[in-house]
C-alpha cells in the first residue's frame, strides 16, 4: 500500500527539518514542492508531498500515517 502525506509549514529551518526527518524514515519526495505567501501571517509557507510503501498492512483511517 502506498501512503501519502502532505507536509506544510512556515518557510524556515523547522520545515526543512520536518521534510528531512520524513526522508530519514523512508518517505520519498512526491512531486514538486509548493511555496506561497500567507497574507494572514504575512509569511511564506512551504509544502511538500511525500509517499512511502507500507507492506502487509491494511489501511486503517484511525491509524496515524507515521505509524504505518
mmCIF file of N, CA and C in Angstrom, residues 31-61:
data_model
loop_
_atom_site.group_PDB
_atom_site.id
_atom_site.type_symbol
_atom_site.label_atom_id
_atom_site.label_comp_id
_atom_site.label_asym_id
_atom_site.label_seq_id
_atom_site.Cartn_x
_atom_site.Cartn_y
_atom_site.Cartn_z
ATOM 1 N N UNK A 31 6.410 14.647 -6.258
ATOM 2 C CA UNK A 31 6.076 15.897 -6.935
ATOM 3 C C UNK A 31 6.949 17.056 -6.492
ATOM 4 N N UNK A 32 6.612 18.203 -7.014
ATOM 5 C CA UNK A 32 7.357 19.418 -6.710
ATOM 6 C C UNK A 32 6.871 20.047 -5.411
ATOM 7 N N UNK A 33 7.757 20.755 -4.714
ATOM 8 C CA UNK A 33 7.313 21.483 -3.526
ATOM 9 C C UNK A 33 6.453 22.680 -3.932
ATOM 10 N N UNK A 34 5.659 23.142 -2.994
ATOM 11 C CA UNK A 34 4.839 24.342 -3.205
ATOM 12 C C UNK A 34 5.350 25.443 -2.285
ATOM 13 N N UNK A 35 5.161 26.668 -2.718
ATOM 14 C CA UNK A 35 5.665 27.818 -1.987
ATOM 15 C C UNK A 35 4.678 28.953 -2.214
ATOM 16 N N UNK A 36 4.110 29.499 -1.153
ATOM 17 C CA UNK A 36 3.094 30.540 -1.317
ATOM 18 C C UNK A 36 3.139 31.530 -0.158
ATOM 19 N N UNK A 37 2.675 32.719 -0.437
ATOM 20 C CA UNK A 37 2.601 33.757 0.580
ATOM 21 C C UNK A 37 1.289 33.625 1.339
ATOM 22 N N UNK A 38 1.352 33.638 2.665
ATOM 23 C CA UNK A 38 0.166 33.602 3.526
ATOM 24 C C UNK A 38 -0.143 35.041 3.940
ATOM 25 N N UNK A 39 -1.201 35.633 3.385
ATOM 26 C CA UNK A 39 -1.480 37.045 3.681
ATOM 27 C C UNK A 39 -1.887 37.300 5.136
ATOM 28 N N UNK A 40 -2.416 36.288 5.815
ATOM 29 C CA UNK A 40 -2.816 36.484 7.211
ATOM 30 C C UNK A 40 -1.601 36.623 8.130
ATOM 31 N N UNK A 41 -0.622 35.728 7.945
ATOM 32 C CA UNK A 41 0.578 35.786 8.789
ATOM 33 C C UNK A 41 1.667 36.658 8.176
ATOM 34 N N UNK A 42 1.487 37.013 6.888
ATOM 35 C CA UNK A 42 2.477 37.790 6.142
ATOM 36 C C UNK A 42 3.827 37.069 6.064
ATOM 37 N N UNK A 43 3.746 35.736 5.927
ATOM 38 C CA UNK A 43 4.949 34.902 5.829
ATOM 39 C C UNK A 43 4.795 33.935 4.667
ATOM 40 N N UNK A 44 5.926 33.457 4.179
ATOM 41 C CA UNK A 44 5.920 32.445 3.130
ATOM 42 C C UNK A 44 5.671 31.082 3.767
ATOM 43 N N UNK A 45 4.906 30.230 3.071
ATOM 44 C CA UNK A 45 4.601 28.876 3.533
ATOM 45 C C UNK A 45 5.099 27.881 2.491
ATOM 46 N N UNK A 46 5.564 26.740 2.961
ATOM 47 C CA UNK A 46 6.066 25.681 2.089
ATOM 48 C C UNK A 46 5.204 24.440 2.249
ATOM 49 N N UNK A 47 5.210 23.596 1.225
ATOM 50 C CA UNK A 47 4.514 22.319 1.286
ATOM 51 C C UNK A 47 5.266 21.318 0.414
ATOM 52 N N UNK A 48 5.288 20.064 0.867
ATOM 53 C CA UNK A 48 5.929 19.000 0.098
ATOM 54 C C UNK A 48 5.182 17.698 0.355
ATOM 55 N N UNK A 49 4.786 17.048 -0.716
ATOM 56 C CA UNK A 49 4.152 15.735 -0.587
ATOM 57 C C UNK A 49 5.239 14.672 -0.490
ATOM 58 N N UNK A 50 4.978 13.661 0.318
ATOM 59 C CA UNK A 50 5.884 12.518 0.454
ATOM 60 C C UNK A 50 5.049 11.245 0.444
ATOM 61 N N UNK A 51 5.654 10.148 -0.003
ATOM 62 C CA UNK A 51 4.977 8.855 -0.016
ATOM 63 C C UNK A 51 5.905 7.789 0.556
ATOM 64 N N UNK A 52 5.298 6.694 0.968
ATOM 65 C CA UNK A 52 6.079 5.551 1.458
ATOM 66 C C UNK A 52 5.237 4.299 1.244
ATOM 67 N N UNK A 53 5.905 3.202 0.945
ATOM 68 C CA UNK A 53 5.223 1.922 0.785
ATOM 69 C C UNK A 53 5.145 1.253 2.149
ATOM 70 N N UNK A 54 3.938 0.871 2.547
ATOM 71 C CA UNK A 54 3.720 0.120 3.790
ATOM 72 C C UNK A 54 3.286 -1.279 3.378
ATOM 73 N N UNK A 55 4.173 -2.204 3.483
ATOM 74 C CA UNK A 55 3.896 -3.572 3.044
ATOM 75 C C UNK A 55 3.108 -4.337 4.110
ATOM 76 N N UNK A 56 2.225 -5.197 3.642
ATOM 77 C CA UNK A 56 1.492 -6.131 4.504
ATOM 78 C C UNK A 56 0.714 -5.452 5.617
ATOM 79 N N UNK A 57 0.215 -4.268 5.356
ATOM 80 C CA UNK A 57 -0.603 -3.582 6.351
ATOM 81 C C UNK A 57 -1.883 -3.102 5.683
ATOM 82 N N UNK A 58 -3.024 -3.476 6.221
ATOM 83 C CA UNK A 58 -4.269 -2.955 5.658
ATOM 84 C C UNK A 58 -4.437 -1.485 6.038
ATOM 85 N N UNK A 59 -5.154 -0.769 5.223
ATOM 86 C CA UNK A 59 -5.398 0.644 5.515
ATOM 87 C C UNK A 59 -6.321 0.769 6.712
ATOM 88 N N UNK A 60 -5.975 1.648 7.628
ATOM 89 C CA UNK A 60 -6.779 1.912 8.820
ATOM 90 C C UNK A 60 -6.850 3.423 8.989
ATOM 91 N N UNK A 61 -8.007 4.056 8.713
ATOM 92 C CA UNK A 61 -8.103 5.515 8.786
ATOM 93 C C UNK A 61 -7.908 6.070 10.193
#
